PDB file of C-alpha atoms in Angstrom:
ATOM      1  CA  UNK A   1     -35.735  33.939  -7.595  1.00 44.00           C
ATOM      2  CA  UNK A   2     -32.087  32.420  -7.815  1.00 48.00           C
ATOM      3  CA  UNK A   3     -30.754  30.349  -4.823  1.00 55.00           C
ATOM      4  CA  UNK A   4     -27.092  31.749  -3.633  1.00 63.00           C
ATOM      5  CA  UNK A   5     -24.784  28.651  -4.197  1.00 69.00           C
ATOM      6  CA  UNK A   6     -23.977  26.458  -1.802  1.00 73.00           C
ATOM      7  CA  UNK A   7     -20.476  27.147  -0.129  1.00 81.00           C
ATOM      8  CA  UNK A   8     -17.958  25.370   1.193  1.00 87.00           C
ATOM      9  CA  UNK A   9     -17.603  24.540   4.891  1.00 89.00           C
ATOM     10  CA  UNK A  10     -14.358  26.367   4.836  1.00 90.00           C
ATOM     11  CA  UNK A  11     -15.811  29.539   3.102  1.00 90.00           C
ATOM     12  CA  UNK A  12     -18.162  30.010   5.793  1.00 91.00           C
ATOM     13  CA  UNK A  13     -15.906  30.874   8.775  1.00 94.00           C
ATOM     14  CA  UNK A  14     -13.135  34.015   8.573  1.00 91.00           C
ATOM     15  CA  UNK A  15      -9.838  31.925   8.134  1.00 94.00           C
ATOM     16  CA  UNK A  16      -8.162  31.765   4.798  1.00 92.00           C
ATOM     17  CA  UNK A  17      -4.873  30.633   3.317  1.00 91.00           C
ATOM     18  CA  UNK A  18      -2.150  30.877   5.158  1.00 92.00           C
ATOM     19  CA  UNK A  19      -3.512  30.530   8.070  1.00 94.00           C
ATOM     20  CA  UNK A  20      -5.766  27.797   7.237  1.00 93.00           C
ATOM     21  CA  UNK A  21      -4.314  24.460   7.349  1.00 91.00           C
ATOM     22  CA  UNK A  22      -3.779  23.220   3.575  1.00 86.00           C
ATOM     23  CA  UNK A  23      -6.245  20.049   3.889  1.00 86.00           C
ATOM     24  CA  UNK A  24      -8.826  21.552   5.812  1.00 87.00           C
ATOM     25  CA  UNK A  25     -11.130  21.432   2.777  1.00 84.00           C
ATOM     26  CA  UNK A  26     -10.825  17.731   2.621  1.00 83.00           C
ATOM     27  CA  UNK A  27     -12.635  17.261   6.409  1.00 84.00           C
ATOM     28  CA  UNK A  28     -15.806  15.589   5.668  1.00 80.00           C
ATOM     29  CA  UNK A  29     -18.648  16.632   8.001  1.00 77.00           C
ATOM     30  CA  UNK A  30     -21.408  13.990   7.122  1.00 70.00           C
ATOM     31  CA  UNK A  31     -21.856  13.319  10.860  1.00 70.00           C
ATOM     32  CA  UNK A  32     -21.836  14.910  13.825  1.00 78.00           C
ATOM     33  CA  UNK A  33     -18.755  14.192  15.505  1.00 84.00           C
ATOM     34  CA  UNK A  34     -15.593  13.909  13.167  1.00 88.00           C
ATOM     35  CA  UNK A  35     -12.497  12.148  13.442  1.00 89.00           C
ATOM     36  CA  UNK A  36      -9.693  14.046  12.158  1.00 90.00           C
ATOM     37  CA  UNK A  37      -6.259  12.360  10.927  1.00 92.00           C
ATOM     38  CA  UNK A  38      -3.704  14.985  11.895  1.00 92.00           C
ATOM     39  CA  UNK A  39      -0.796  12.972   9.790  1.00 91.00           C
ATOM     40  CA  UNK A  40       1.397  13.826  12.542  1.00 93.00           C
ATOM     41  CA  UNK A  41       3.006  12.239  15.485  1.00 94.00           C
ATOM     42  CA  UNK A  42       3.554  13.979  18.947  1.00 93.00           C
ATOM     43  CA  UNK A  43       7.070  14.627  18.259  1.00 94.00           C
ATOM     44  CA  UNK A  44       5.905  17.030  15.439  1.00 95.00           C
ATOM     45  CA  UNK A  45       3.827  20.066  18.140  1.00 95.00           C
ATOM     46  CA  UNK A  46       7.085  19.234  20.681  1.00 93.00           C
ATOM     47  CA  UNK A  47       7.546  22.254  23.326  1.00 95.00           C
ATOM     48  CA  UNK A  48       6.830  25.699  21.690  1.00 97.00           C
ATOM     49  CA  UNK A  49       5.104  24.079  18.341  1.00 97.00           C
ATOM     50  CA  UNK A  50       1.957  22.713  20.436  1.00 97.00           C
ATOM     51  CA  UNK A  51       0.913  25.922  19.849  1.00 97.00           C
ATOM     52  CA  UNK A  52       0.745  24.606  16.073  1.00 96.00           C
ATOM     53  CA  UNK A  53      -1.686  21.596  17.654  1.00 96.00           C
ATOM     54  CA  UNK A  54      -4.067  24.182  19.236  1.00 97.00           C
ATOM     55  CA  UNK A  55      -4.114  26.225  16.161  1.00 97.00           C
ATOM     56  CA  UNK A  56      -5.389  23.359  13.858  1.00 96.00           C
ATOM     57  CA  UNK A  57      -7.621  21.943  16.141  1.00 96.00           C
ATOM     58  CA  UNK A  58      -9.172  25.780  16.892  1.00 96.00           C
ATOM     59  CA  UNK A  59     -10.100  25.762  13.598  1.00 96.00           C
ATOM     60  CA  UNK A  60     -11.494  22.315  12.952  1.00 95.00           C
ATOM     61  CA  UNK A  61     -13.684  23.246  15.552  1.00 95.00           C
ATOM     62  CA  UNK A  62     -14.806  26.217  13.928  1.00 95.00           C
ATOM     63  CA  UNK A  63     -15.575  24.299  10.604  1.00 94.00           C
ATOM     64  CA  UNK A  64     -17.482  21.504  12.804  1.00 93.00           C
ATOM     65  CA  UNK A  65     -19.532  24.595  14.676  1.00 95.00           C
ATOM     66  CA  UNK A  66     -20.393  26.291  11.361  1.00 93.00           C
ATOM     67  CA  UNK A  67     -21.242  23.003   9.968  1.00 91.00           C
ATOM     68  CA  UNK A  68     -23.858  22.486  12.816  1.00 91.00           C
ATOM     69  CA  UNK A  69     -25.321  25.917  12.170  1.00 91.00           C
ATOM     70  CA  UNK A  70     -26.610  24.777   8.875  1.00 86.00           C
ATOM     71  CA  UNK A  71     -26.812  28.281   7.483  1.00 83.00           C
ATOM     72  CA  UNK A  72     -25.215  29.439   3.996  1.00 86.00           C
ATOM     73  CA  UNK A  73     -22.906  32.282   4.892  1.00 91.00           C
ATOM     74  CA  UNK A  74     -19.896  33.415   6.212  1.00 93.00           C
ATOM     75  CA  UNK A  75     -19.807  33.679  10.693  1.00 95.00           C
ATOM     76  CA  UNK A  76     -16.741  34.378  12.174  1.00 96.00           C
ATOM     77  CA  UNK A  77     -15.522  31.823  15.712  1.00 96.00           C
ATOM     78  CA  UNK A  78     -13.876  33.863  18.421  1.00 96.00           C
ATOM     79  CA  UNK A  79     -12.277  32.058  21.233  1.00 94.00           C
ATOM     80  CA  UNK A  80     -13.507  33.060  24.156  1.00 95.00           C
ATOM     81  CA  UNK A  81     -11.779  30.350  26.293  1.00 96.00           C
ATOM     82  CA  UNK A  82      -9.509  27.579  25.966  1.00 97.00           C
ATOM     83  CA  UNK A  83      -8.706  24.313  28.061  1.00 97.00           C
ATOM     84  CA  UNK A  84      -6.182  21.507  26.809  1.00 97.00           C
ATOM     85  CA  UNK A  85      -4.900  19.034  29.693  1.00 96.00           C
ATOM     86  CA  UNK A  86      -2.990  15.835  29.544  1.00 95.00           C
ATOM     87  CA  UNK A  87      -5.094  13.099  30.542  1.00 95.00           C
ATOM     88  CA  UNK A  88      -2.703  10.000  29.724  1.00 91.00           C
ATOM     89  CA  UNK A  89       0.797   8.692  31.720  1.00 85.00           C
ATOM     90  CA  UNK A  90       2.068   6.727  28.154  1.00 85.00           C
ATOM     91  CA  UNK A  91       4.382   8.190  26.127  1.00 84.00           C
ATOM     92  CA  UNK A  92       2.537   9.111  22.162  1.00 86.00           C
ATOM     93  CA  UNK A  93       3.062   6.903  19.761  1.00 88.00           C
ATOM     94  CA  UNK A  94       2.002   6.870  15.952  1.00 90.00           C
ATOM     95  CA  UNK A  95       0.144   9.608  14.241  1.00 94.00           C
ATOM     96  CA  UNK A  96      -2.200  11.538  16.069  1.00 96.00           C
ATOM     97  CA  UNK A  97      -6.070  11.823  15.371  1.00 95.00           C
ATOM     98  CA  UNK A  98      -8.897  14.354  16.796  1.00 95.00           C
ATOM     99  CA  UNK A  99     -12.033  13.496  17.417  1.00 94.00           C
ATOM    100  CA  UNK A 100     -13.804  16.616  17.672  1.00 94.00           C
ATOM    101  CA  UNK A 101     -18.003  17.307  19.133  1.00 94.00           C
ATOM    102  CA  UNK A 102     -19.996  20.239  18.620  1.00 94.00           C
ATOM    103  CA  UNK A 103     -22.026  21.558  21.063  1.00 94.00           C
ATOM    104  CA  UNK A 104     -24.209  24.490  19.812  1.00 92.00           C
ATOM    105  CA  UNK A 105     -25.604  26.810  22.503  1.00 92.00           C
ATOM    106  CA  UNK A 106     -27.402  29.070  19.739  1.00 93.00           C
ATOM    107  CA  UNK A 107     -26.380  31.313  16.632  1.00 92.00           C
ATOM    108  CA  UNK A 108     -24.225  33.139  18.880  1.00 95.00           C
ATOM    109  CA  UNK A 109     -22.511  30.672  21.164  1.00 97.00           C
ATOM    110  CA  UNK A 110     -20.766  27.662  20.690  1.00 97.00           C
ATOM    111  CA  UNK A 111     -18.519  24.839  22.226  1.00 96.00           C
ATOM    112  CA  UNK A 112     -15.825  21.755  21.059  1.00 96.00           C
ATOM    113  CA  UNK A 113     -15.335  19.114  22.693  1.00 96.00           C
ATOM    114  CA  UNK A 114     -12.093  17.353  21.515  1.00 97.00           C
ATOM    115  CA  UNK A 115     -10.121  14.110  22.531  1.00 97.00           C
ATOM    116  CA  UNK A 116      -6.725  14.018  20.780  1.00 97.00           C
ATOM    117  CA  UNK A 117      -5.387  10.579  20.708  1.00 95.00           C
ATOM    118  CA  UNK A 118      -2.823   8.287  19.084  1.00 93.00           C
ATOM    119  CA  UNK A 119      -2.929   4.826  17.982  1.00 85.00           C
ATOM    120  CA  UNK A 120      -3.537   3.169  21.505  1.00 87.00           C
ATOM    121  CA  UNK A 121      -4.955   5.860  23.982  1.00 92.00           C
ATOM    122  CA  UNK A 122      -6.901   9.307  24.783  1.00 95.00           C
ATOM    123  CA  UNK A 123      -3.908  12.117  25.140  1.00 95.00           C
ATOM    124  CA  UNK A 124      -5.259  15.426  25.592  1.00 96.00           C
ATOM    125  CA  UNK A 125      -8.697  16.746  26.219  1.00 97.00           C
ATOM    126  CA  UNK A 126      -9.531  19.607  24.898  1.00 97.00           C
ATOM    127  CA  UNK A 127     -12.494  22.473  25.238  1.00 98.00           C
ATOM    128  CA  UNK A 128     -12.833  25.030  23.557  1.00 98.00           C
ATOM    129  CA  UNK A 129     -16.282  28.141  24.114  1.00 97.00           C
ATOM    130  CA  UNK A 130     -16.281  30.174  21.273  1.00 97.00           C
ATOM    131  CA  UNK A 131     -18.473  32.950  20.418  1.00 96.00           C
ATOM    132  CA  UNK A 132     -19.850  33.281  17.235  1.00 97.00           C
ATOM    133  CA  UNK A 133     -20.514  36.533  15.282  1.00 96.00           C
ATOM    134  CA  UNK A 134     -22.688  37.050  11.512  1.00 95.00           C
ATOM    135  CA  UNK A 135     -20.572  38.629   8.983  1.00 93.00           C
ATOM    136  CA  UNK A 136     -22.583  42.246   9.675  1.00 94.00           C
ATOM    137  CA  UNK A 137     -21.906  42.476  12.902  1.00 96.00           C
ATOM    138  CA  UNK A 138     -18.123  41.796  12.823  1.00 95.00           C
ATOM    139  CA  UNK A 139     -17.634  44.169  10.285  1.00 94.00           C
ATOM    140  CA  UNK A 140     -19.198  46.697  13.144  1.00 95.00           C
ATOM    141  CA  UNK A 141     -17.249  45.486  15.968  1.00 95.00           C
ATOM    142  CA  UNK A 142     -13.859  45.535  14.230  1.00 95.00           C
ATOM    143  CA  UNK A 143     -14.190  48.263  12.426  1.00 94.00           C
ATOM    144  CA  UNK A 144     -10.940  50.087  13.916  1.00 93.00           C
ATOM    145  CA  UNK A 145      -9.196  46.758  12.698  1.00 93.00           C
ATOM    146  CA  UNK A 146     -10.204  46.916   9.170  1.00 92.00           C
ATOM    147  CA  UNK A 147      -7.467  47.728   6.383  1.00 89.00           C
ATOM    148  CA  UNK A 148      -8.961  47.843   3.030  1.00 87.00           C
ATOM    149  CA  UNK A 149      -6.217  46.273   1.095  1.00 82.00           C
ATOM    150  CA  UNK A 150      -6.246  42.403   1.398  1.00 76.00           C
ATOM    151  CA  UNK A 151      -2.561  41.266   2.378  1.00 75.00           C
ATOM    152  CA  UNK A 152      -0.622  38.651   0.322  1.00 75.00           C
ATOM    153  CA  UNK A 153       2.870  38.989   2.169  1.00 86.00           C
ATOM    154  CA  UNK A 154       2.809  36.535   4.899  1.00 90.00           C
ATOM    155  CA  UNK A 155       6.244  36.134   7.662  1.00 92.00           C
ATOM    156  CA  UNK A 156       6.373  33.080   9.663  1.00 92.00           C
ATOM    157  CA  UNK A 157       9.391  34.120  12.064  1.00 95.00           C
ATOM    158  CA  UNK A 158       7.406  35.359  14.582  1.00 96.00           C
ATOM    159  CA  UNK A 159       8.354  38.604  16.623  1.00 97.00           C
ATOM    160  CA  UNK A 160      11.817  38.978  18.404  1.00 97.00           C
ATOM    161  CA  UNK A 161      11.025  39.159  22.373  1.00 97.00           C
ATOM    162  CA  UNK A 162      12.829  40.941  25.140  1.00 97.00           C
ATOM    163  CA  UNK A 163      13.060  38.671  28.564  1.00 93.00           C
ATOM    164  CA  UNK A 164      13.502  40.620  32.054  1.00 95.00           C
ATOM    165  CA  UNK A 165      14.089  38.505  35.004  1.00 94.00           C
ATOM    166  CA  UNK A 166      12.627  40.220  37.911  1.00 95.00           C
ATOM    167  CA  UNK A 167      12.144  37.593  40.814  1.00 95.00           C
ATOM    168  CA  UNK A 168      13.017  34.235  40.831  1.00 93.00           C
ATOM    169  CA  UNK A 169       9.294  33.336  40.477  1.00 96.00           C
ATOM    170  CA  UNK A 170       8.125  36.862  38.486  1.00 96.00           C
ATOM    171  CA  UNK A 171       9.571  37.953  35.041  1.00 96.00           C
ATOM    172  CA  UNK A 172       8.016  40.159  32.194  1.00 97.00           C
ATOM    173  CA  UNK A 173       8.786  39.052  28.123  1.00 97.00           C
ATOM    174  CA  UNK A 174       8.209  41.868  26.081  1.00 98.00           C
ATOM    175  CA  UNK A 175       6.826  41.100  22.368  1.00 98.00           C
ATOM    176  CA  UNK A 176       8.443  43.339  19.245  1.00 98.00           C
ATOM    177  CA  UNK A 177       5.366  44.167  16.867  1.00 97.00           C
ATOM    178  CA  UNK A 178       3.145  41.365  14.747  1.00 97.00           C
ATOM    179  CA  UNK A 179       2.722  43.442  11.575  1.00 95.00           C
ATOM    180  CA  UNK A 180       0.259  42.197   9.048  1.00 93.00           C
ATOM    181  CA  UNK A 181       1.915  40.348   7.592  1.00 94.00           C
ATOM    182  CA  UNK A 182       2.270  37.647  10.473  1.00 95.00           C
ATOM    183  CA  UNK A 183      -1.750  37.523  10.690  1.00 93.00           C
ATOM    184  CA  UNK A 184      -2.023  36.881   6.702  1.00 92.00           C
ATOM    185  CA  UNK A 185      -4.951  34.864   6.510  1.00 92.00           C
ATOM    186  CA  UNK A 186      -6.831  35.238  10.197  1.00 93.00           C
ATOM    187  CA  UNK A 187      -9.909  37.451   9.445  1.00 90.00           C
ATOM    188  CA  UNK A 188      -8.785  39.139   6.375  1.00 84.00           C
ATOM    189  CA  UNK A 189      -8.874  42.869   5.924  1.00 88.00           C
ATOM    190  CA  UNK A 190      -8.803  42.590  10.312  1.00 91.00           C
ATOM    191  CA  UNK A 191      -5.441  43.320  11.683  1.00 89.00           C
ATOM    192  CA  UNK A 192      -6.207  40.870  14.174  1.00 95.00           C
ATOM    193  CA  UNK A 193      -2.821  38.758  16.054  1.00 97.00           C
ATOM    194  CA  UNK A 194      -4.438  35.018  16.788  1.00 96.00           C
ATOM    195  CA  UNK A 195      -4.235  34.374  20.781  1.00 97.00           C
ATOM    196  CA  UNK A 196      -2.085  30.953  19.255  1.00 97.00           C
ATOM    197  CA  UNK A 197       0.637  32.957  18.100  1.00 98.00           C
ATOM    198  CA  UNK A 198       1.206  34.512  21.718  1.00 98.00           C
ATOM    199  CA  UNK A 199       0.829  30.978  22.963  1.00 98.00           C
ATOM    200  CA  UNK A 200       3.985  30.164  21.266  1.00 98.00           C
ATOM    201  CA  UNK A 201       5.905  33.177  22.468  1.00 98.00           C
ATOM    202  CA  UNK A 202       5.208  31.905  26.143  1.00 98.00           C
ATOM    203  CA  UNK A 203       5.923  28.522  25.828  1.00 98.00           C
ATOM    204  CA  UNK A 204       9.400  29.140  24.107  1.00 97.00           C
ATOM    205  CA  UNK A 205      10.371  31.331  26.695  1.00 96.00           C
ATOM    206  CA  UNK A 206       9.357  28.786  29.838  1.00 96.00           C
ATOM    207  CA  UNK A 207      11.224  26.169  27.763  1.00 96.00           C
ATOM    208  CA  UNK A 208      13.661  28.392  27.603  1.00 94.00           C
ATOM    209  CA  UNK A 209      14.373  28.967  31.182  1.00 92.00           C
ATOM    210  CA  UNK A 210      13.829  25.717  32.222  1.00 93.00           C
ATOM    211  CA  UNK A 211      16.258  24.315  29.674  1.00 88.00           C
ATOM    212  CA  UNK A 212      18.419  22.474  32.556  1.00 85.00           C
ATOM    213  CA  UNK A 213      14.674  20.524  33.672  1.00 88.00           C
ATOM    214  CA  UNK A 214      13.212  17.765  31.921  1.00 92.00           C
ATOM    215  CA  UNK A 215       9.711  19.567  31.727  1.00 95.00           C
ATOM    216  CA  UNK A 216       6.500  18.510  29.923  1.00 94.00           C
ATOM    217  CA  UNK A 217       3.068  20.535  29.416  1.00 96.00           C
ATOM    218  CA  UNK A 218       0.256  19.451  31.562  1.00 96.00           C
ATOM    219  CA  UNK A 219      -2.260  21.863  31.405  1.00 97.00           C
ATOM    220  CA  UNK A 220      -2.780  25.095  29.546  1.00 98.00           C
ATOM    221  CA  UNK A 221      -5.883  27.720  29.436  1.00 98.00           C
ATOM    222  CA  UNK A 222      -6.501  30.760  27.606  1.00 98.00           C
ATOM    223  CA  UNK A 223      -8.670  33.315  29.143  1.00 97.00           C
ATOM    224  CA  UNK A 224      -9.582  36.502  26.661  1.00 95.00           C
ATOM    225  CA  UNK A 225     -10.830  39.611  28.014  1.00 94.00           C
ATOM    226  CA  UNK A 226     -12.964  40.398  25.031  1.00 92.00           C
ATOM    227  CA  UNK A 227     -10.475  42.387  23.231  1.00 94.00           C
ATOM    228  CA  UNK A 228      -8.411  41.984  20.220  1.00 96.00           C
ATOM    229  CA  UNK A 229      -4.682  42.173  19.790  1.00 97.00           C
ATOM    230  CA  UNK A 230      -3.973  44.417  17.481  1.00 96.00           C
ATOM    231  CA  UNK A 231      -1.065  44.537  15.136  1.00 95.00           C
ATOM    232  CA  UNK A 232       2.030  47.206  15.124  1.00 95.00           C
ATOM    233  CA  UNK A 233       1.765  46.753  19.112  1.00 97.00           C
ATOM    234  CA  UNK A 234       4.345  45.961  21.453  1.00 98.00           C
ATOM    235  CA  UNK A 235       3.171  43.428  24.353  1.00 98.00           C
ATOM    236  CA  UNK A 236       4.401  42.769  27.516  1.00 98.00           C
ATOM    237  CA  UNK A 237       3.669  39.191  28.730  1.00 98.00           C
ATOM    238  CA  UNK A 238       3.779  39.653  33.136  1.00 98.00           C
ATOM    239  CA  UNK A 239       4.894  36.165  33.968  1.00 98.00           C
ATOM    240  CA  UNK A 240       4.144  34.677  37.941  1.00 98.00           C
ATOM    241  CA  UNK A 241       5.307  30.989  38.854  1.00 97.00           C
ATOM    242  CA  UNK A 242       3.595  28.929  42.017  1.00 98.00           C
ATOM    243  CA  UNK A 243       5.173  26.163  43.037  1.00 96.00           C
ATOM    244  CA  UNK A 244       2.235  23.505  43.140  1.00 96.00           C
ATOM    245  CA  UNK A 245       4.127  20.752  44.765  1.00 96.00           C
ATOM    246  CA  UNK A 246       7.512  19.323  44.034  1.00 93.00           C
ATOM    247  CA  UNK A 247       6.737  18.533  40.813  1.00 94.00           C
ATOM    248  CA  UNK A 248       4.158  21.404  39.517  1.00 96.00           C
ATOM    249  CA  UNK A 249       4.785  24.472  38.449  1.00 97.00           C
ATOM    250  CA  UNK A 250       2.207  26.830  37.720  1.00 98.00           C
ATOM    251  CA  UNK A 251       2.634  29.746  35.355  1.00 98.00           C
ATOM    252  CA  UNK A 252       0.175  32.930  35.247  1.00 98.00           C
ATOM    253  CA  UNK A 253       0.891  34.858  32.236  1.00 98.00           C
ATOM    254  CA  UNK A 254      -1.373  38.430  31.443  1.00 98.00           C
ATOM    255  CA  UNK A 255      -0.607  39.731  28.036  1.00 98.00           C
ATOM    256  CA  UNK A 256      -0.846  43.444  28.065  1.00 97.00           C
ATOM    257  CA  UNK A 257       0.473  46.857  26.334  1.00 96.00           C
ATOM    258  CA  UNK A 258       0.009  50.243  28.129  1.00 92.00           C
ATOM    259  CA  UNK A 259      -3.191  50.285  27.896  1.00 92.00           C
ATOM    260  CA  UNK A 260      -5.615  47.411  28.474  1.00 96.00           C
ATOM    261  CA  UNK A 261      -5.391  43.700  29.138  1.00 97.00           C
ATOM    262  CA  UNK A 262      -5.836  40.793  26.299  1.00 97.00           C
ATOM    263  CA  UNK A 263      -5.615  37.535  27.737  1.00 97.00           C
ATOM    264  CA  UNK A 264      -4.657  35.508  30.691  1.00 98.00           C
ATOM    265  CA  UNK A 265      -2.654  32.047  29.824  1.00 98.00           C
ATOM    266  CA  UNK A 266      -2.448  29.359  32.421  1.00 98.00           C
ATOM    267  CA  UNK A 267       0.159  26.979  32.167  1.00 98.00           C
ATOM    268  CA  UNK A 268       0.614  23.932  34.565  1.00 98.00           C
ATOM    269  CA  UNK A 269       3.783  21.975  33.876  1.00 97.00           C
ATOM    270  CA  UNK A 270       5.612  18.827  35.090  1.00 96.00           C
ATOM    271  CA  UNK A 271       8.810  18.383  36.201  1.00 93.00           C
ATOM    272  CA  UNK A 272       9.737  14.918  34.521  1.00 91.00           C
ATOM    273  CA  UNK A 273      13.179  14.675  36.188  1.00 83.00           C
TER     274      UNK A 273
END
């Protein structure tokens, strides 16, 4: 009887290159709860690119989760919902490290618990509930996704968007096509556009209308509704704003195309000014 090889941590979950972070083969899981240099400072995931933060620290949760499962093959780690908030008044300084705990449910559900911090205090928490699905079964639930050539082309100028004003507190973005070549790397062979991506395309727009306001991210969710976005779609993003208080604002954003709903994003921000 031979005995499969033992693989990687990063072989067992469904992200390659690009889309995998170049050093996330050097984490080192020997305990339970990792600390994570990001070799970055705050400055670096500023406005639009702390979609980039989310993105990395999606996936080291993934690798921590499949760690924990102890089991020799490939699972894949789809978000089911997101929660990042700011929890600190000082201004980041230094490089930025993420300490990042598992929590295992079972097989098929998992959680990570994740303080992002910088060389004096605790900056963001961060949640994230994932569910996890064997290599079989994803295979069976995204079969209409599957292309059988693997793609080597990868873009990272993300779609074009369209922005309609409507109300003064209501406006719609619309989202040109991700084509596969934008997903390179996210569940290969899947035609699959990472909820991250999407994040970005909302925050650049609210920074972008609020360009007069000294504004800063407070608190952001992500809320799937079980369904995949698929590629060589166009998107509308519906966009409502609440006033919270003189300060808060309040963004509800459902991403959509003309046929079903993929995700709602809640965005809390602060008016700095």
């Amino acid at each position: 009887m031979t005995t499969e090889p033992q693989k990687k941590t990063v072989e067992l979950i469904g992200e390659t290159s690009p889309y995998l972070f170049d050093n996330a083969n050097e984490i080192s899981f020997n305990e339970r709860n990792i600390e994570f240099p990001l070799h970055k400072s705050f400055e670096y995931f500023d406005k639009e690119n702390f979609s980039n933060l989310i993105k990395i620290l999606s996936t080291v949760g993934s690798l921590n989760l499949a760690n924990q499962l102890k089991a020799n093959k490939k699972n894949y780690f789809l978000g089911e919902k997101l929660r990042i908030r700011k929890i600190s008044y000082m201004q980041p300084s230094g490089l930025l490290i993420a300490k990042v705990t598992p929590q295992l449910e079972n097989e098929k559900k998992g959680k990570s618990l994740i303080e992002i911090m910088d060389e004096n205090n605790k900056i963001f928490q961060m949640e994230i509930d994932y569910f996890i699905i064997d290599d079989i079964n994803f295979k069976k639930i995204f079969e209409p996704y599957y292309h059988a050539e693997k793609n080597n082309d990868f873009n990272s100028l993300l779609p074009n968007t369209q922005f309609e004003c409507l109300t003064e507190d209501e406006f719609n973005i619309t989202v040109d096509e991700f084509t596969r070549s934008h997903c390179s790397g996210h569940f290969d062979n899947y035609n699959i556009v990472p909820a991250v991506f999407m994040t970005n395309i909302i925050l650049k727009n609210i920074y972008k209308i609020n360009s007069d306001s000294n504004i800063e991210l407070d608190n952001l969710e992500i809320l799937s509704t079980g369904k995949a976005m698929p590629v060589n779609t166009v998107f509308k993003v519906k966009i409502k704003i609440f006033h919270l208080s003189k300060k808060l604002k309040f963004y509800k954003c459902t991403v959509q195309d003309n046929k079903n709903d993929y995700g709602h994003y809640l965005l809390t921000f602060k008016n700095l000014s």
